[in-house]
Coordinates of C-alpha atoms in Angstrom, one line a residue:
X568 CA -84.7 -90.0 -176.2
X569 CA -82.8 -91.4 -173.5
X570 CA -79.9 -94.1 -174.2
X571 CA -80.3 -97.9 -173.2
X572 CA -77.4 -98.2 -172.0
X573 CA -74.5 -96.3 -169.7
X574 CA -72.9 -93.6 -172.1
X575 CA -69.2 -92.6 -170.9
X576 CA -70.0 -89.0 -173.0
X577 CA -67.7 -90.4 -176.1
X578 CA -71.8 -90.5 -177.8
X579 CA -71.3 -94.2 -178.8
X580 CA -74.3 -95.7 -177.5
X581 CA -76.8 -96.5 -180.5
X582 CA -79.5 -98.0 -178.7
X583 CA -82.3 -95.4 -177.5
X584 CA -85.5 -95.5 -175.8
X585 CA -88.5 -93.0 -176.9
X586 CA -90.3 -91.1 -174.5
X587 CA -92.2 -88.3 -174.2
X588 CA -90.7 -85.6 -171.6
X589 CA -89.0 -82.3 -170.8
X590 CA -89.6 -79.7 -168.2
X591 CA -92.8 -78.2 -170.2
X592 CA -94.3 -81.3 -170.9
X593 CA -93.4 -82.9 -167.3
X594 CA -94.9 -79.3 -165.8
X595 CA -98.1 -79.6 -167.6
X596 CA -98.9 -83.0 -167.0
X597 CA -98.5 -82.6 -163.1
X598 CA -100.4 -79.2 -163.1
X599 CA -103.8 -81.6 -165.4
X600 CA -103.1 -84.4 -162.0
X601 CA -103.7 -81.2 -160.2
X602 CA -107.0 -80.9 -161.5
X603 CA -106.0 -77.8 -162.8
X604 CA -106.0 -77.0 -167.1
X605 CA -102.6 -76.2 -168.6
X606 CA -101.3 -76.2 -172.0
X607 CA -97.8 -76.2 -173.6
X608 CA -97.3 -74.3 -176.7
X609 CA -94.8 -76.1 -178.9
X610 CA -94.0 -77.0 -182.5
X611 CA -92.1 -80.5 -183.3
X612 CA -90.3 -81.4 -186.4
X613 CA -90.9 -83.5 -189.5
X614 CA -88.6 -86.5 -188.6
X615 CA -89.7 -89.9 -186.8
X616 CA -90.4 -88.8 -184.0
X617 CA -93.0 -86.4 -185.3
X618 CA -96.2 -88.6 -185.0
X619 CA -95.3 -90.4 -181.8
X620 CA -94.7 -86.9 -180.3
X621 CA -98.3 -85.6 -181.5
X622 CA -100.1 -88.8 -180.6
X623 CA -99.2 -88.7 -176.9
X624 CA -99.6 -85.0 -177.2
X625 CA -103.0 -85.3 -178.4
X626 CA -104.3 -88.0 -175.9
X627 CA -103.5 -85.7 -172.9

């Protein structure tokens, strides 16, 4: 999740946008615009977050 708004580090901000990232992810998805096959091996929690995180997953 990345914040909305500027965060001074004091952790504050409540505001968050989701998005789907981090250096496997972002590696695997410009390896497949490669034309090239990749995977990421990976588990994710049961929170929120959960099914957002496995729908994107699953449509790349």
């Amino acid at each position: 999740m990345i914040s909305c708004d500027y965060d001074d580090g004091s952790f504050s901000n409540n505001t968050y946008n989701k998005l789907f990232g981090g250096s496997p992810s972002n590696i695997a998805m410009n390896v497949k615009k490669l034309e090239a096959k990749s995977i990421v091996a990976s588990a994710i929690g049961e929170d929120g977050l959960r099914k957002k995180i496995a729908d994107i997953a699953n449509y790349l």
